[in-house]
Amino acid sequence: MRPPDAGTHADRLRRRCGLDGNDLRRRVDRVQWRVGLLLLLLFLVAAPIACAHVVSSVDAAGVRAERYEAATRHRVDATVVGVTQLESGREVNVVWTGADGTPHNGRYTSWRATVVGEHRVLWTGPRHTLGEMGPRKHARTIGDDVSAGAAVLAVTGLPMLTVYLAFRWGCDRRRYRQWDEEWADFDRRSRST
């Protein structure tokens, strides 16, 4: 047996979509197909517009955050002078020398094991806030863009899919009811003959 060619696959897809003019298709089948096509077209129009709007907003906010953090966060080489165990993590006291030669001290919370005398590369921000994370990287902005785009597609598509499934459920009930009525009619006619 030979595998089906591309024409056979296209023909199957055409028939599966209801584009075959089959006289055995009921009106409810055609209506269901049209509603499904309408919802699909609505999704294909609305989703890209909503996705482009949200992703551009998220991207602009991410780029602004990148620039702000690159301008305000600076790398410091600090020495640990004290560690206090907390319920979750550790409070670490450090000292460092600023770019102008003045000594600074500060504290931050860390999850990593730390000992007194250890040298750490930290990042200081406005008002000498400390942290282990450097300025925001562009990869994080791209990740946020992708996540926002996926969320918009889901938020746009799920209501339309729900409407289609509810409509299909109603069509299936009508289809089964018609099927039962036709079988009952067939049974009555076969008994009367």
Backbone as JSON, one array per atom type, in Angstrom:
{
  "sequence": "MRPPDAGTHADRLRRRCGLDGNDLRRRVDRVQWRVGLLLLLLFLVAAPIACAHVVSSVDAAGVRAERYEAATRHRVDATVVGVTQLESGREVNVVWTGADGTPHNGRYTSWRATVVGEHRVLWTGPRHTLGEMGPRKHARTIGDDVSAGAAVLAVTGLPMLTVYLAFRWGCDRRRYRQWDEEWADFDRRSRST",
  "N": [[0.84, -1.17, 0.0], [0.58, 2.17, -0.91], [1.85, 5.23, 0.51], [-0.27, 8.04, 1.29], [-0.42, 10.82, -0.96], [0.43, 14.37, -1.26], [-1.79, 15.61, -2.42], [-3.91, 13.97, -1.64], [-3.87, 14.39, 1.11], [-4.53, 17.11, 1.17], [-7.09, 16.99, 0.08], [-8.44, 15.5, 2.03], [-8.27, 17.3, 4.16], [-9.78, 19.4, 3.12], [-12.33, 18.2, 2.94], [-12.72, 17.59, 5.64], [-12.95, 20.11, 6.71], [-15.42, 20.78, 5.81], [-15.85, 21.65, 3.25], [-16.96, 20.36, 0.98], [-19.43, 20.07, -0.22], [-21.18, 18.05, 0.48], [-24.12, 16.24, 0.44], [-25.11, 14.85, 2.57], [-24.48, 16.2, 4.82], [-25.83, 17.9, 7.53], [-27.88, 20.79, 8.26], [-27.18, 21.8, 10.75], [-24.53, 20.96, 10.93], [-23.3, 22.52, 8.98], [-23.78, 25.1, 10.01], [-22.38, 24.96, 12.42], [-19.78, 24.69, 11.41], [-19.48, 27.16, 10.1], [-19.67, 28.98, 12.24], [-17.42, 28.2, 13.72], [-15.42, 28.83, 11.83], [-15.79, 31.61, 11.66], [-15.13, 32.39, 14.31], [-12.45, 31.58, 14.33], [-11.35, 33.27, 12.35], [-11.85, 35.72, 13.6], [-10.15, 35.44, 15.82], [-7.68, 35.31, 14.45], [-7.5, 37.88, 13.53], [-7.81, 39.58, 15.79], [-5.94, 38.65, 17.75], [-3.18, 39.07, 16.79], [-3.13, 41.9, 16.71], [-3.69, 42.67, 19.39], [-1.58, 41.34, 20.61], [0.69, 42.58, 19.47], [0.39, 45.17, 20.48], [0.53, 44.83, 23.31], [3.03, 43.53, 23.61], [4.77, 45.45, 22.57], [4.47, 47.47, 24.48], [5.4, 46.16, 26.81], [8.02, 45.63, 26.01], [9.04, 48.24, 25.68], [8.91, 49.16, 28.33], [10.7, 47.35, 29.5], [13.12, 48.0, 28.19], [13.45, 50.61, 29.08], [13.83, 50.08, 31.81], [16.22, 48.62, 31.65], [18.02, 50.62, 30.75], [17.82, 52.49, 32.86], [18.72, 50.98, 35.08], [21.29, 50.35, 34.19], [22.43, 52.85, 34.27], [22.25, 53.56, 36.96], [23.12, 51.51, 38.66], [26.06, 50.21, 40.08], [29.09, 48.39, 40.05], [30.62, 46.93, 42.86], [33.37, 45.9, 44.87], [33.09, 44.12, 47.61], [33.67, 43.42, 51.11], [32.82, 40.91, 53.36], [31.67, 41.52, 56.57], [30.01, 40.69, 58.54], [27.53, 38.22, 59.34], [24.19, 37.37, 59.66], [21.97, 34.94, 60.59], [18.78, 34.38, 59.21], [15.21, 33.63, 59.25], [14.59, 32.9, 56.67], [17.09, 32.79, 54.55], [20.04, 34.93, 54.73], [21.25, 37.75, 56.49], [23.58, 39.93, 55.33], [26.37, 41.81, 56.24], [28.41, 44.24, 54.83], [31.47, 45.89, 53.77], [32.89, 48.43, 51.66], [34.94, 50.26, 49.35], [34.26, 53.28, 47.85], [34.12, 54.72, 44.49], [35.19, 57.23, 44.7], [36.96, 56.95, 46.77], [35.97, 56.94, 49.34], [34.96, 55.24, 52.31], [32.33, 52.8, 52.56], [29.47, 51.23, 54.02], [27.1, 48.55, 54.25], [24.1, 46.52, 54.03], [22.58, 43.47, 52.98], [20.23, 40.97, 51.89], [20.83, 37.55, 51.47], [20.73, 34.37, 49.82], [22.73, 32.65, 49.5], [25.43, 30.76, 50.96], [27.56, 32.37, 53.21], [30.6, 33.65, 54.53], [32.42, 35.4, 57.09], [34.8, 37.75, 56.06], [34.92, 37.0, 53.45], [35.16, 37.89, 49.99], [33.01, 39.67, 47.93], [31.35, 40.27, 44.83], [29.27, 42.84, 44.33], [26.36, 44.83, 43.61], [25.59, 48.18, 43.66], [23.0, 50.51, 44.13], [20.82, 53.37, 43.73], [20.98, 55.47, 46.61], [22.75, 53.78, 47.9], [21.77, 51.13, 47.98], [22.08, 47.63, 48.14], [22.79, 44.65, 46.26], [22.92, 41.33, 44.84], [22.46, 41.05, 42.2], [23.18, 42.24, 38.97], [22.79, 45.01, 36.65], [19.76, 45.01, 34.74], [19.48, 42.62, 32.17], [19.33, 42.4, 28.56], [18.32, 40.01, 27.65], [16.49, 39.25, 29.58], [14.48, 41.11, 29.15], [13.66, 40.31, 26.6], [12.69, 37.76, 27.24], [10.55, 38.51, 28.88], [9.0, 39.77, 26.93], [8.32, 37.61, 25.25], [6.88, 36.02, 27.05], [4.75, 37.74, 27.65], [3.56, 37.94, 25.12], [2.74, 35.27, 24.7], [0.91, 35.03, 26.8], [-1.02, 36.91, 26.03], [-1.96, 35.74, 23.66], [-3.11, 33.44, 24.75], [-5.07, 34.57, 26.45], [-6.61, 35.87, 24.58], [-7.4, 33.79, 22.88], [-8.59, 31.72, 24.46], [-11.24, 32.5, 25.44], [-12.63, 32.55, 22.98], [-12.31, 29.93, 22.13], [-13.72, 28.67, 24.18], [-16.31, 29.63, 23.69], [-16.71, 28.45, 21.17], [-16.59, 25.71, 21.87], [-18.78, 25.49, 23.61], [-20.83, 26.15, 21.83], [-20.5, 24.07, 20.02], [-21.16, 21.92, 21.66], [-23.89, 22.4, 22.02], [-24.7, 22.1, 19.33], [-24.03, 19.41, 18.95], [-25.84, 18.18, 20.7], [-28.25, 18.85, 19.42], [-27.78, 17.54, 16.99], [-27.63, 14.84, 17.8], [-30.21, 14.52, 18.79], [-31.71, 14.87, 16.43], [-30.75, 12.7, 15.05], [-31.71, 10.58, 16.65], [-34.46, 11.02, 16.29], [-34.7, 10.51, 13.55], [-33.96, 7.82, 13.45], [-36.01, 6.75, 14.98], [-38.18, 7.38, 13.33], [-37.47, 5.87, 11.09], [-37.65, 3.34, 12.22], [-40.42, 3.21, 12.79], [-41.46, 3.34, 10.18], [-40.38, 0.98, 9.11], [-41.69, -0.96, 10.62], [-44.31, -0.63, 9.9], [-44.46, -1.6, 7.35]],
  "CA": [[0.0, 0.0, 0.0], [1.39, 3.37, -1.02], [1.43, 6.3, 1.42], [-1.04, 9.09, 0.59], [0.38, 11.95, -1.43], [0.01, 15.68, -0.76], [-3.14, 15.89, -2.91], [-4.84, 13.24, -0.8], [-3.94, 15.1, 2.39], [-5.28, 18.35, 0.95], [-8.49, 16.63, -0.13], [-8.98, 15.14, 3.34], [-8.42, 18.53, 4.93], [-10.9, 20.13, 2.53], [-13.57, 17.54, 3.36], [-12.84, 17.71, 7.09], [-13.39, 21.48, 6.97], [-16.79, 20.94, 5.35], [-15.86, 22.31, 1.94], [-17.1, 19.32, -0.03], [-20.77, 20.06, -0.8], [-21.76, 16.75, 0.79], [-25.56, 16.34, 0.7], [-25.44, 14.21, 3.83], [-24.24, 17.13, 5.92], [-27.04, 18.57, 7.99], [-27.78, 22.23, 8.42], [-26.47, 22.05, 12.0], [-23.11, 20.77, 10.64], [-22.84, 23.71, 8.24], [-23.8, 26.24, 10.92], [-21.25, 24.78, 13.33], [-18.56, 24.97, 10.66], [-19.4, 28.6, 9.85], [-19.37, 29.66, 13.5], [-16.02, 27.9, 14.0], [-14.59, 29.62, 10.92], [-15.91, 33.0, 12.07], [-14.33, 32.58, 15.53], [-11.05, 31.47, 13.95], [-10.98, 34.51, 11.68], [-11.82, 36.75, 14.63], [-8.9, 35.25, 16.56], [-6.54, 35.65, 13.6], [-7.44, 39.34, 13.39], [-7.68, 40.24, 17.09], [-4.77, 38.23, 18.51], [-1.94, 39.77, 16.44], [-3.22, 43.31, 17.08], [-3.53, 42.75, 20.84], [-0.22, 40.87, 20.94], [1.65, 43.63, 19.1], [0.24, 46.3, 21.4], [1.03, 44.48, 24.64], [4.46, 43.23, 23.55], [5.52, 46.71, 22.4], [4.46, 48.16, 25.78], [6.29, 45.44, 27.71], [9.38, 45.83, 25.53], [9.45, 49.62, 25.99], [9.16, 49.23, 29.78], [11.93, 46.61, 29.77], [14.28, 48.77, 27.71], [13.62, 51.73, 30.03], [14.42, 49.52, 33.03], [17.62, 48.31, 31.34], [18.8, 51.87, 30.72], [17.86, 53.08, 34.2], [19.6, 50.19, 35.94], [22.68, 50.49, 33.72], [22.92, 54.17, 34.68], [22.24, 53.77, 38.42], [23.77, 50.43, 39.41], [27.51, 50.16, 39.87], [29.74, 47.23, 40.63], [31.54, 47.18, 43.98], [34.01, 44.73, 45.46], [32.82, 44.28, 49.04], [34.17, 42.41, 52.04], [31.8, 40.54, 54.34], [32.11, 41.76, 57.94], [29.07, 40.08, 59.48], [26.45, 37.42, 58.76], [23.15, 37.04, 60.62], [21.04, 33.94, 60.05], [17.37, 34.74, 59.29], [14.34, 32.47, 59.01], [14.81, 32.52, 55.27], [18.25, 33.5, 54.03], [21.01, 35.5, 55.66], [21.52, 39.17, 56.35], [25.03, 40.03, 55.2], [26.92, 43.15, 56.4], [29.63, 44.36, 54.02], [32.12, 47.21, 53.63], [33.57, 48.61, 50.39], [35.47, 51.59, 49.09], [33.61, 53.86, 46.69], [34.99, 55.18, 43.4], [35.87, 58.44, 45.13], [37.87, 56.59, 47.85], [35.32, 56.97, 50.65], [34.47, 53.92, 52.74], [30.88, 52.64, 52.69], [29.03, 49.95, 54.56], [25.7, 48.28, 53.93], [23.65, 45.15, 54.28], [21.64, 42.92, 52.01], [19.8, 39.61, 52.2], [21.36, 36.59, 50.5], [20.4, 32.96, 50.01], [23.97, 31.88, 49.4], [26.24, 30.64, 52.17], [28.54, 33.45, 53.27], [31.42, 33.66, 55.74], [33.08, 36.67, 57.36], [36.08, 37.88, 55.37], [34.76, 36.66, 52.03], [35.03, 39.02, 49.07], [31.85, 39.51, 47.07], [31.05, 41.27, 43.82], [27.9, 43.28, 44.53], [25.91, 45.97, 42.81], [24.95, 49.2, 44.48], [22.09, 51.35, 43.36], [20.55, 54.66, 44.37], [21.02, 55.48, 48.08], [23.63, 52.68, 48.32], [21.12, 49.84, 48.15], [22.97, 46.56, 47.68], [22.2, 43.42, 45.78], [23.83, 40.44, 44.11], [22.13, 41.07, 40.77], [23.62, 43.42, 38.23], [21.74, 45.67, 35.88], [18.88, 44.14, 33.94], [20.03, 42.23, 30.87], [18.35, 42.45, 27.48], [17.7, 38.68, 27.55], [15.32, 39.26, 30.46], [13.44, 41.87, 28.45], [13.14, 39.45, 25.54], [11.89, 36.74, 27.9], [9.29, 39.14, 29.28], [8.23, 39.99, 25.7], [7.77, 36.32, 24.81], [5.86, 35.62, 28.03], [3.57, 38.6, 27.47], [2.92, 37.54, 23.87], [2.05, 34.0, 24.91], [-0.24, 35.29, 27.66], [-2.05, 37.6, 25.25], [-2.56, 34.75, 22.77], [-3.99, 32.59, 25.56], [-6.22, 35.35, 26.92], [-7.45, 36.16, 23.42], [-7.92, 32.57, 22.28], [-9.39, 30.86, 25.34], [-12.68, 32.79, 25.4], [-13.18, 32.14, 21.69], [-12.38, 28.47, 22.16], [-14.81, 28.31, 25.07], [-17.56, 29.89, 22.96], [-16.86, 27.42, 20.15], [-16.89, 24.41, 22.48], [-20.16, 25.54, 24.1], [-21.69, 26.1, 20.66], [-20.4, 22.72, 19.49], [-21.92, 21.06, 22.56], [-25.3, 22.58, 21.64], [-24.9, 21.47, 18.02], [-23.98, 17.96, 19.13], [-27.12, 17.77, 21.28], [-29.26, 18.92, 18.36], [-27.46, 16.49, 16.02], [-28.02, 13.55, 18.37], [-31.67, 14.51, 18.86], [-32.18, 14.62, 15.06], [-30.38, 11.32, 14.74], [-32.68, 9.72, 17.33], [-35.77, 11.17, 15.63], [-34.65, 9.82, 12.25], [-33.98, 6.37, 13.71], [-37.38, 6.39, 15.41], [-39.01, 7.44, 12.13], [-37.1, 4.7, 10.28], [-38.19, 2.17, 12.9], [-41.87, 3.23, 12.57], [-41.74, 2.98, 8.78], [-40.04, -0.43, 8.87], [-42.71, -1.79, 11.27], [-45.6, -0.5, 9.2], [-44.46, -2.32, 6.07]],
  "C": [[0.89, 1.24, 0.0], [0.91, 4.43, -0.01], [0.68, 7.37, 0.64], [-0.14, 10.25, 0.2], [-0.2, 13.26, -0.89], [-1.41, 16.03, -1.22], [-4.19, 15.19, -2.08], [-5.0, 13.93, 0.55], [-4.75, 16.38, 2.25], [-6.76, 18.07, 0.77], [-9.16, 16.25, 1.19], [-9.22, 16.38, 4.19], [-9.61, 19.34, 4.43], [-12.23, 19.52, 2.98], [-13.8, 17.67, 4.86], [-13.32, 19.11, 7.48], [-14.8, 21.75, 6.47], [-16.91, 21.61, 4.0], [-16.03, 21.29, 0.81], [-18.48, 19.27, -0.67], [-21.49, 18.74, -0.58], [-23.23, 16.93, 1.16], [-25.95, 15.71, 2.03], [-25.16, 15.11, 5.04], [-25.54, 17.84, 6.26], [-26.79, 20.06, 8.11], [-26.98, 22.57, 9.68], [-24.96, 21.88, 11.8], [-22.54, 22.01, 9.94], [-22.77, 24.94, 9.14], [-22.62, 26.16, 11.89], [-19.94, 25.12, 12.64], [-18.4, 26.46, 10.43], [-19.06, 29.37, 11.12], [-17.9, 29.42, 13.89], [-15.08, 28.72, 13.12], [-14.62, 31.1, 11.3], [-15.07, 33.29, 13.32], [-12.84, 32.48, 15.24], [-10.57, 32.75, 13.27], [-10.9, 35.67, 12.67], [-10.54, 36.66, 15.46], [-7.7, 35.68, 15.74], [-6.42, 37.14, 13.35], [-7.11, 39.98, 14.73], [-6.36, 39.91, 17.8], [-3.49, 38.96, 18.08], [-1.96, 41.26, 16.83], [-2.99, 43.47, 18.58], [-2.12, 42.37, 21.25], [0.81, 41.94, 20.63], [1.58, 44.8, 20.07], [0.86, 45.99, 22.76], [2.54, 44.24, 24.61], [5.27, 44.51, 23.37], [5.56, 47.49, 23.71], [5.43, 47.49, 26.77], [7.74, 45.64, 27.31], [9.88, 47.23, 25.87], [9.76, 49.77, 27.48], [10.45, 48.49, 30.14], [13.18, 47.36, 29.35], [14.53, 49.96, 28.62], [14.27, 51.24, 31.31], [15.89, 49.16, 32.81], [18.48, 49.57, 31.41], [18.93, 52.49, 32.1], [18.82, 52.31, 35.09], [21.05, 50.27, 35.5], [23.27, 51.82, 34.17], [23.05, 54.3, 36.19], [22.91, 52.66, 39.22], [25.24, 50.37, 39.04], [28.08, 48.97, 40.63], [30.66, 47.67, 41.76], [32.12, 45.85, 44.43], [33.94, 44.91, 46.97], [33.43, 43.14, 49.84], [33.11, 42.18, 53.1], [32.39, 40.74, 55.74], [31.17, 41.16, 58.97], [27.97, 39.33, 58.75], [25.47, 37.07, 59.88], [22.18, 36.08, 59.95], [19.6, 34.42, 60.26], [16.53, 33.48, 59.11], [14.49, 31.97, 57.59], [15.95, 33.39, 54.73], [19.16, 34.01, 55.13], [21.09, 37.0, 55.42], [23.03, 39.34, 56.4], [25.42, 41.5, 55.31], [28.25, 43.2, 55.66], [30.17, 45.78, 54.1], [32.8, 47.23, 52.26], [34.05, 50.04, 50.28], [34.84, 52.09, 47.8], [34.62, 54.32, 45.65], [35.76, 56.43, 43.79], [36.81, 58.2, 46.3], [37.24, 56.61, 49.23], [34.82, 55.58, 51.02], [32.94, 53.93, 52.89], [30.62, 51.3, 53.37], [27.55, 49.79, 54.24], [25.36, 46.85, 54.25], [22.66, 44.76, 53.19], [21.29, 41.5, 52.44], [20.25, 38.68, 51.08], [20.88, 35.19, 50.86], [21.65, 32.1, 50.01], [24.71, 31.84, 50.73], [27.36, 31.67, 52.11], [29.3, 33.36, 54.58], [32.1, 35.02, 55.87], [34.46, 36.66, 56.7], [36.01, 37.56, 53.89], [34.6, 37.93, 51.2], [33.88, 38.71, 48.11], [31.79, 40.62, 46.04], [29.56, 41.59, 43.96], [27.6, 44.46, 43.63], [25.2, 46.93, 43.73], [24.11, 50.1, 43.58], [21.9, 52.69, 44.05], [20.47, 54.5, 45.9], [21.76, 54.27, 48.64], [22.89, 51.41, 48.68], [22.0, 48.78, 47.51], [22.17, 45.38, 47.17], [23.23, 42.61, 45.01], [23.6, 40.49, 42.61], [22.6, 42.38, 40.15], [22.47, 44.08, 37.5], [20.97, 44.66, 35.02], [19.52, 43.87, 32.59], [18.93, 42.23, 29.81], [17.65, 41.1, 27.3], [16.46, 38.6, 28.44], [14.16, 40.02, 29.81], [12.82, 41.04, 27.34], [12.27, 38.34, 26.12], [10.54, 37.29, 28.35], [8.4, 39.38, 28.06], [7.55, 38.7, 25.25], [6.66, 35.86, 25.75], [4.59, 36.44, 27.86], [2.82, 38.23, 26.19], [2.14, 36.25, 24.02], [0.81, 34.18, 25.78], [-1.36, 35.97, 26.9], [-2.73, 36.62, 24.29], [-3.52, 33.84, 23.54], [-5.24, 33.34, 26.0], [-7.15, 35.68, 25.77], [-8.12, 34.88, 22.9], [-8.83, 31.75, 23.16], [-10.87, 31.23, 25.37], [-13.33, 32.35, 24.09], [-13.3, 30.62, 21.61], [-13.52, 28.0, 23.05], [-16.16, 28.51, 24.4], [-17.79, 28.8, 21.92], [-17.24, 26.08, 20.77], [-18.31, 24.37, 23.04], [-21.14, 25.45, 22.93], [-21.69, 24.69, 20.06], [-21.2, 21.74, 20.35], [-23.41, 21.16, 22.24], [-25.61, 21.95, 20.3], [-24.9, 19.96, 18.12], [-25.3, 17.46, 19.73], [-28.22, 17.78, 20.23], [-29.05, 17.81, 17.34], [-27.91, 15.13, 16.52], [-29.55, 13.42, 18.46], [-32.25, 14.23, 17.48], [-31.9, 13.18, 14.66], [-31.37, 10.35, 15.38], [-34.06, 9.8, 16.67], [-35.78, 10.44, 14.29], [-34.66, 8.31, 12.43], [-35.37, 5.92, 14.15], [-38.32, 6.4, 14.22], [-38.73, 6.23, 11.23], [-37.71, 3.43, 10.89], [-39.71, 2.09, 12.7], [-42.22, 2.8, 11.15], [-41.44, 1.52, 8.49], [-41.06, -1.37, 9.52], [-44.02, -1.76, 10.5], [-45.61, -1.25, 7.86], [-44.43, -3.8, 6.23]]
}
